[in-house]
Coordinates of N, CA and C and ligand atoms in Angstrom, one line a residue:
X937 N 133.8 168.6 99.0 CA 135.0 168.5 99.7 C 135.6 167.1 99.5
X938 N 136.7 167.1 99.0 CA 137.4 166.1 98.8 C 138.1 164.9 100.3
X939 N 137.4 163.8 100.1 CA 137.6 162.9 101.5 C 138.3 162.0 101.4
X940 N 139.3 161.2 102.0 CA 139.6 159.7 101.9 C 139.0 158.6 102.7
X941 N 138.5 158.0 101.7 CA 138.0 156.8 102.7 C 138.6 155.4 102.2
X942 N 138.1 154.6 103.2 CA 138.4 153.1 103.1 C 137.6 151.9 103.8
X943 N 138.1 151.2 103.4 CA 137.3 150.0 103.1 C 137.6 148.7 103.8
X944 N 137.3 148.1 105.1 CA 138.1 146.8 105.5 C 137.7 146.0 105.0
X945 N 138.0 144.7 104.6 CA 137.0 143.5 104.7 C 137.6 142.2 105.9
X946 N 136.1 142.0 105.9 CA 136.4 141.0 107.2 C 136.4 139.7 106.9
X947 N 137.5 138.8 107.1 CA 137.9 137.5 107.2 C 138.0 136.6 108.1
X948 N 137.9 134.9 108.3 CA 138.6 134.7 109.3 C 139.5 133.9 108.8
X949 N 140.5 133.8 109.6 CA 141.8 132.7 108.6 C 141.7 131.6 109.6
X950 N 141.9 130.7 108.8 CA 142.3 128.9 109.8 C 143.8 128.5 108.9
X951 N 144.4 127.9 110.0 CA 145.7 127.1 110.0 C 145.2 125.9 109.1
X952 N 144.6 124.8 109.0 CA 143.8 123.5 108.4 C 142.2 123.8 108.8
X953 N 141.9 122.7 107.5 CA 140.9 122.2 107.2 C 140.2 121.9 108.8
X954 N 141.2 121.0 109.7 CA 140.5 120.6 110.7 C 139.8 121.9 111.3
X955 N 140.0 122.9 111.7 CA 139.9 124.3 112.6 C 138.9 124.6 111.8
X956 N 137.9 124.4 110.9 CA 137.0 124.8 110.1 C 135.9 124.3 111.4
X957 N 134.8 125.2 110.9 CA 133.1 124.5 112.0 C 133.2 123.2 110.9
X958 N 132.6 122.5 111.6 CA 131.8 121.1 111.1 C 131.5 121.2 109.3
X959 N 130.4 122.6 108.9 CA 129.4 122.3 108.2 C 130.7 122.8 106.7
X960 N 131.7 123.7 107.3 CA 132.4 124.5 106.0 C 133.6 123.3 105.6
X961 N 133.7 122.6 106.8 CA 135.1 121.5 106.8 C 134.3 120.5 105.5
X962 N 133.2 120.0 105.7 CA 132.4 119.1 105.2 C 132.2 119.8 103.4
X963 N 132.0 120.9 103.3 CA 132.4 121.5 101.8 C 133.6 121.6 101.3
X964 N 134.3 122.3 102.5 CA 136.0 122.0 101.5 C 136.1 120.9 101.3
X965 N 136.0 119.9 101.8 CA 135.9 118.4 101.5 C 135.4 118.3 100.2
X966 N 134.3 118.4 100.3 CA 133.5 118.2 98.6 C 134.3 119.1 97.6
X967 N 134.7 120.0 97.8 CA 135.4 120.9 97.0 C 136.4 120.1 96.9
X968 N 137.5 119.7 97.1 CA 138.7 119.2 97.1 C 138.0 118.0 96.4
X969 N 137.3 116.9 96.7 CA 136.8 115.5 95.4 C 136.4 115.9 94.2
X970 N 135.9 117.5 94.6 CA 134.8 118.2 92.8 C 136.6 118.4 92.3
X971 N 137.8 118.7 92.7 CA 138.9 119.1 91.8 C 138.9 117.6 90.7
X972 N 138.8 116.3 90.9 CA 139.2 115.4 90.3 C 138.1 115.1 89.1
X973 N 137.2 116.5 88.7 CA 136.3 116.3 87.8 C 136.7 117.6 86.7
X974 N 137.8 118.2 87.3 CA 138.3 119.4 86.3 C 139.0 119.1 85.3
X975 N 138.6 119.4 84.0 CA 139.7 119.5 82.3 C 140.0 120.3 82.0
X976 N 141.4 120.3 82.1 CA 142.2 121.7 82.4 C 143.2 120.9 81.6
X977 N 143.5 120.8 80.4 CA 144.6 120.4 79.5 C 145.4 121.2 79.0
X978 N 144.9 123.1 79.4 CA 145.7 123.8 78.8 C 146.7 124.7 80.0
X979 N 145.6 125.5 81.3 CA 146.3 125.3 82.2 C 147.2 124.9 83.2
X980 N 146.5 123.6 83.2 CA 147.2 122.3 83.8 C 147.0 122.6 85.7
X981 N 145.8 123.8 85.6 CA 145.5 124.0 87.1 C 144.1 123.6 87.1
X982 N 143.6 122.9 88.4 CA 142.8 121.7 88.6 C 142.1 122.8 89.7
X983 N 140.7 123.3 89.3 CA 139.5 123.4 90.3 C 138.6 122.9 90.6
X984 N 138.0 122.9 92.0 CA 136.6 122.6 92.2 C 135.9 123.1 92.8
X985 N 134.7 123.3 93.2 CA 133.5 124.1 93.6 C 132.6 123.5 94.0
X986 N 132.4 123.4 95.3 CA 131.2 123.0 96.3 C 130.6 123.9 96.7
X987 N 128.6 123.8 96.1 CA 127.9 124.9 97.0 C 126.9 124.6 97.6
X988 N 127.0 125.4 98.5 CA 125.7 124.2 100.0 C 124.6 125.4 99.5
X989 N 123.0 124.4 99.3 CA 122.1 125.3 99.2 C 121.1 125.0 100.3
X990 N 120.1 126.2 100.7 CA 119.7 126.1 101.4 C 118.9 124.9 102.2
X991 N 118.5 124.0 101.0 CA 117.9 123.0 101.3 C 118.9 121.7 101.4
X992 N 119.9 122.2 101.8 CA 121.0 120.9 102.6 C 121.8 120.5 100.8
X993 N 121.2 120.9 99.5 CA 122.1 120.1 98.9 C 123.6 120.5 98.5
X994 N 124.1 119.4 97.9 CA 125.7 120.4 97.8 C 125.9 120.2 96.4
X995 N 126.3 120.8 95.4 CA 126.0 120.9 94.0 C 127.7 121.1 93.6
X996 N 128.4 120.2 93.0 CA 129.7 120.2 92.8 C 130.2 120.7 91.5
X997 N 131.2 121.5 90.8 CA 131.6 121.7 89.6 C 133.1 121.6 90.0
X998 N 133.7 122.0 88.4 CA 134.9 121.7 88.2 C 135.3 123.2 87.1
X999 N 136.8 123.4 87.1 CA 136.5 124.1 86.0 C 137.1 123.2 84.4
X1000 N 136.1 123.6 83.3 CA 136.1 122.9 82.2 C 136.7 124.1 81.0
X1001 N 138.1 123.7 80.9 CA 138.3 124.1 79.7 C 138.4 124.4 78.0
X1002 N 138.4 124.8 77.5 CA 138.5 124.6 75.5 C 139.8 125.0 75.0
X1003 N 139.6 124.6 74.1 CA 141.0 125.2 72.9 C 140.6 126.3 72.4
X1004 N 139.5 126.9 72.4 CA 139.3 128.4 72.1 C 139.0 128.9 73.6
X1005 N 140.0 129.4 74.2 CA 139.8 129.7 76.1 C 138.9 130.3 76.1
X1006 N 138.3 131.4 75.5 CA 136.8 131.4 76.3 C 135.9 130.9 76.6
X1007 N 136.2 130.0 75.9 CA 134.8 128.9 75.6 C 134.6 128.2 77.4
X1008 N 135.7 128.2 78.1 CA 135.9 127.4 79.0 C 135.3 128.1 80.3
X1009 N 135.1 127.3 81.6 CA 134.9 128.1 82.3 C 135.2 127.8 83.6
X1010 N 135.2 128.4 84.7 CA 135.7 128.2 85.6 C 134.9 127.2 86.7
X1011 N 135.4 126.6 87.9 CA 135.0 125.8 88.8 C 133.7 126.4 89.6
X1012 N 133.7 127.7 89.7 CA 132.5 128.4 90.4 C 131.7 128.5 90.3
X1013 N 131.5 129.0 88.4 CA 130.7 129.2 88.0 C 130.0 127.8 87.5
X1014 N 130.5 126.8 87.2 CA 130.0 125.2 86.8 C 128.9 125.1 87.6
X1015 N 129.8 125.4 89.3 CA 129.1 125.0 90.1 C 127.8 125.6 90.6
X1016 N 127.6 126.8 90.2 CA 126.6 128.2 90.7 C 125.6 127.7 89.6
X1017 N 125.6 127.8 88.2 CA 125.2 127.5 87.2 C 124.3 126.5 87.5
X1018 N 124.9 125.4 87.7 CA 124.4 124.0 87.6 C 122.9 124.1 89.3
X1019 N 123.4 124.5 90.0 CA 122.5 124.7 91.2 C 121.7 125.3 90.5
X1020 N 121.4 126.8 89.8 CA 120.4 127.7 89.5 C 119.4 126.9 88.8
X1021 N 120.4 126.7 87.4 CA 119.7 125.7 86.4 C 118.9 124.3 86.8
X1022 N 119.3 123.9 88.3 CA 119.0 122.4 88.2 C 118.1 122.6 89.8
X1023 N 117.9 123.8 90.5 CA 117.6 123.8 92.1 C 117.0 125.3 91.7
X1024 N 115.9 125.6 91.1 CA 115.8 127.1 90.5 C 115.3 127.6 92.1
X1025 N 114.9 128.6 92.4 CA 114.3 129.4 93.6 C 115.1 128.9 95.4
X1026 N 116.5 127.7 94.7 CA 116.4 127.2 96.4 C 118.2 128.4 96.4
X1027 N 118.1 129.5 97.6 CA 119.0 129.9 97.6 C 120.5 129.1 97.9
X1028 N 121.1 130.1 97.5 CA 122.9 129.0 97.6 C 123.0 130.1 98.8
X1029 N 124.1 129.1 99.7 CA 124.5 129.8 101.1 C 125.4 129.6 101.5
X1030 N 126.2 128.8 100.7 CA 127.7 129.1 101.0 C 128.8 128.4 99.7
X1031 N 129.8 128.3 99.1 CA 130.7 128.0 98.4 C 131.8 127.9 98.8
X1032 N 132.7 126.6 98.4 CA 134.1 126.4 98.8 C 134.8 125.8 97.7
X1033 N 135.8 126.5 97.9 CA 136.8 126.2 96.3 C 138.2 125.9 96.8
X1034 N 138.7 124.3 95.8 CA 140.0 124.3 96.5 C 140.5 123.9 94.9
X1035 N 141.8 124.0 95.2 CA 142.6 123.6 93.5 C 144.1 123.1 93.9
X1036 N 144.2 122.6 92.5 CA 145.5 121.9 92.8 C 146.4 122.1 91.1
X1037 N 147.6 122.1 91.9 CA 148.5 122.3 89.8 C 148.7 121.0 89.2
X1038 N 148.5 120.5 88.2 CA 148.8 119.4 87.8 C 149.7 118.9 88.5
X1039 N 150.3 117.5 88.5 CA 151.2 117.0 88.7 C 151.9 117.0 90.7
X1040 N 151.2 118.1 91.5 CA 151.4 118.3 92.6 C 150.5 117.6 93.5
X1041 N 150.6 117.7 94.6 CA 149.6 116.7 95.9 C 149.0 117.9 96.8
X1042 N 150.4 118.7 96.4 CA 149.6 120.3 97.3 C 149.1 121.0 96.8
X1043 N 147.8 121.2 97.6 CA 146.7 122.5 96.8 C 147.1 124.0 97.2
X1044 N 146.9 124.3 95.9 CA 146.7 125.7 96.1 C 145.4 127.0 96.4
X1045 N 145.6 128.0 96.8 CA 144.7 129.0 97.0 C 143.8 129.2 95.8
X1046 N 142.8 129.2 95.1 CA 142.1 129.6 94.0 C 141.5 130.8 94.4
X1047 N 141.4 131.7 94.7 CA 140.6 133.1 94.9 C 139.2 133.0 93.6
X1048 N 138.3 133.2 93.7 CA 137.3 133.1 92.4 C 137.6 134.4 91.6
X1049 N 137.8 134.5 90.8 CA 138.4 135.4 89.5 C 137.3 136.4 89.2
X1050 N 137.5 138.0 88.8 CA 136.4 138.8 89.0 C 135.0 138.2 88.0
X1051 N 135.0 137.5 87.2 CA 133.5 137.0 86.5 C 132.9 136.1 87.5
X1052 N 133.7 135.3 88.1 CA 132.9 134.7 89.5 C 132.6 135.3 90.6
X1053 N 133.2 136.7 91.4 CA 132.3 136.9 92.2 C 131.3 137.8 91.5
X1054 N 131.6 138.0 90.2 CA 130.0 139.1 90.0 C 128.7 137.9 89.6
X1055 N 129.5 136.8 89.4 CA 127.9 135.6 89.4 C 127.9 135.4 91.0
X1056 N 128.8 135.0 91.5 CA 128.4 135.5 93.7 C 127.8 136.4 94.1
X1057 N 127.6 137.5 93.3 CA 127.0 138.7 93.8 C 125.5 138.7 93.1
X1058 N 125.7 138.0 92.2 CA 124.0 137.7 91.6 C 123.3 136.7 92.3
X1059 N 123.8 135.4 92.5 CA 123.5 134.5 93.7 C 123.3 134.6 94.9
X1060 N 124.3 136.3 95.7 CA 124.0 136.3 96.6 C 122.4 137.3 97.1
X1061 N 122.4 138.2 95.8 CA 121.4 139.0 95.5 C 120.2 138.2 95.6
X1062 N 120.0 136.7 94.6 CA 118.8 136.2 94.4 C 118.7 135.6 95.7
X1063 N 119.4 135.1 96.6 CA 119.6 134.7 98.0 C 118.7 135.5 98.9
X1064 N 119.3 136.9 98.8 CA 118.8 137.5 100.0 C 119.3 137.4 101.2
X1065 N 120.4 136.6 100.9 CA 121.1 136.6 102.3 C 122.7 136.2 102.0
X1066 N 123.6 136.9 102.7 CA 125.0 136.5 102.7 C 125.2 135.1 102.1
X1067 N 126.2 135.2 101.3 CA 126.8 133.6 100.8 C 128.4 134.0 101.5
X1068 N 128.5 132.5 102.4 CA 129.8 132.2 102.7 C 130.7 131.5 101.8
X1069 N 131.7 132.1 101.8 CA 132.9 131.6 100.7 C 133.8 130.9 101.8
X1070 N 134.8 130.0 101.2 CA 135.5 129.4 101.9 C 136.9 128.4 101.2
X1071 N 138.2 129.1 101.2 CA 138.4 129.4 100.1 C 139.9 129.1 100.2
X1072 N 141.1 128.1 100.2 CA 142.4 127.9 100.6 C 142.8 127.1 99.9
X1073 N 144.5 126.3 100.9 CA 145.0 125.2 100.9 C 145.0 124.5 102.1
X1074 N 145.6 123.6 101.9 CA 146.0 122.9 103.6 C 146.2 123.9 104.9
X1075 N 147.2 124.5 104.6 CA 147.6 125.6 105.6 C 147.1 126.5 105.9
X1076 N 145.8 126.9 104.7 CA 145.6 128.5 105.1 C 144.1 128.3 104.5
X1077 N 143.1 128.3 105.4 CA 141.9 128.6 104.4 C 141.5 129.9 105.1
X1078 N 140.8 130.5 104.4 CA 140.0 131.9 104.7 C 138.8 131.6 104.3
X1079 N 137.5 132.2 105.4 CA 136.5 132.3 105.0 C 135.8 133.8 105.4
X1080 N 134.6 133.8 103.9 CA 134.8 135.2 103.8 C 133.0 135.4 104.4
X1081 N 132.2 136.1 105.0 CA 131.3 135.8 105.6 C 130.3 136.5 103.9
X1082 N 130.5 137.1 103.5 CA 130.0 137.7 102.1 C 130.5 138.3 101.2
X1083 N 130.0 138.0 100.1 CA 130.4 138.1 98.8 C 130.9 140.1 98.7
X1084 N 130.4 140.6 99.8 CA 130.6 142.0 99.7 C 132.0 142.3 99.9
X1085 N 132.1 140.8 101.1 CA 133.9 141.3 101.2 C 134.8 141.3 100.0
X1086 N 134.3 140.3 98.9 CA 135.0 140.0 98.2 C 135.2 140.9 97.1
X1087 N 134.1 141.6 96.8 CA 133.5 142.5 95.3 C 133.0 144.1 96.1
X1088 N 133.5 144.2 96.6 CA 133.1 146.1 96.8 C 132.1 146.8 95.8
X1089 N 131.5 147.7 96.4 CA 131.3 148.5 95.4 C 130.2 147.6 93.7
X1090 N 129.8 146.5 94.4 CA 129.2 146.1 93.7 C 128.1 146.7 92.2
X1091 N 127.9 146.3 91.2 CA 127.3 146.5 90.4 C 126.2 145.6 90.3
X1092 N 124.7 146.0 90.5 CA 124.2 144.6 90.4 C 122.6 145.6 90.2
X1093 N 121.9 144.8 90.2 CA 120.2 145.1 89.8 C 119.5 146.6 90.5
X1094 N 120.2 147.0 91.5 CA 119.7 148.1 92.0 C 120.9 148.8 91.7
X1095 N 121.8 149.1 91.1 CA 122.5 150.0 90.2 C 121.4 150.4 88.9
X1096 N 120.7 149.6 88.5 CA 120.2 150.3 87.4 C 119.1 150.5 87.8
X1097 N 118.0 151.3 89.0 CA 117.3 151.6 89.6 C 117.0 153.0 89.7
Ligands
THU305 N1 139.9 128.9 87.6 C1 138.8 128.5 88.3 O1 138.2 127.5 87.9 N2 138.5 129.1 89.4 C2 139.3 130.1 90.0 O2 138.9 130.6 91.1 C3 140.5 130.6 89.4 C4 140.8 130.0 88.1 C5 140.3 128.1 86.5 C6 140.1 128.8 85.1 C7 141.1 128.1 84.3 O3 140.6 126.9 83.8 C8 142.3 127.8 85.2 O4 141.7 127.9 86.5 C9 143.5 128.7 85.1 O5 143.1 130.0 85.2

């Protein structure tokens, strides 16, 4: 029998950075210094990526461009990457991404792009436990309590079970 269903996902929204708890204010922060490590000469839009791992550290990326665009890659993943590769077995437990357009003082919203949350959904898998996203501009940050909110319907290691 044919059903309709649906799907909420749960957010919370803040006006500023200040209205953040303590520990997520203190990431967007890092997030927002990791933009000033992005090479972006072709889009000319400026990411960065702060992720707190379990063991207090915060592991910063950017995203890094090429002249052949695939080559390049985004601020999330720099930053996921570089933790795995460099902190193997310590889970990540939360991420915050802020960006800015060339030339501008005001940041913009970065949403992580569908190849980043399905590496958030592998991170959050190897975790075992929810990764908080946290994720705006000045005016508007959202944070997302898991990566489920973000990727539905997930595809990941127990799909192929
Ligand atoms: N980008 C990121 O680094 N993260 C996002 O969440 C969205 C997009 C980068 C990829 C590319 O270098 C530039 O932004 C424009 O798409």
């Amino acid at each position: 029998m044919m059903k309709k269903e649906r799907i909420e996902i749960d957010y919370t929204a803040y006006a500023s950075a200040e209205e953040l708890h303590e520990a997520d204010r203190e990431l967007f922060g890092k997030a927002v210094e990791a933009v000033n490590g992005s090479y972006a000469p072709y889009s000319h839009f400026h990411v960065g990526a702060a992720v707190l791992l379990a063991d207090g550290h915060v592991v910063c990326g950017a995203n890094q461009e090429n002249a052949a665009s695939p080559s390049g890659l985004c601020a999330e993943r720099t930053a996921l990457f570089y933790a795995h590769a460099n902190y193997p077995g310590i889970p990540v437990r939360a991420i915050a991404i802020a960006a800015r357009k060339e030339g501008s003082q005001a940041f913009s919203p970065a949403y992580p792009c569908g190849a980043c949350r399905q590496v958030l959904a592998e991170s959050q898998k190897r975790a075992g436990a929810d990764i908080r996203i946290i994720v705006g501009d000045r005016d508007r940050i959202l944070v997302f309590g898991s990566v489920d909110a973000l990727l539905p319907f997930i595809f990941d290691s127990a799909s192929m079970d």
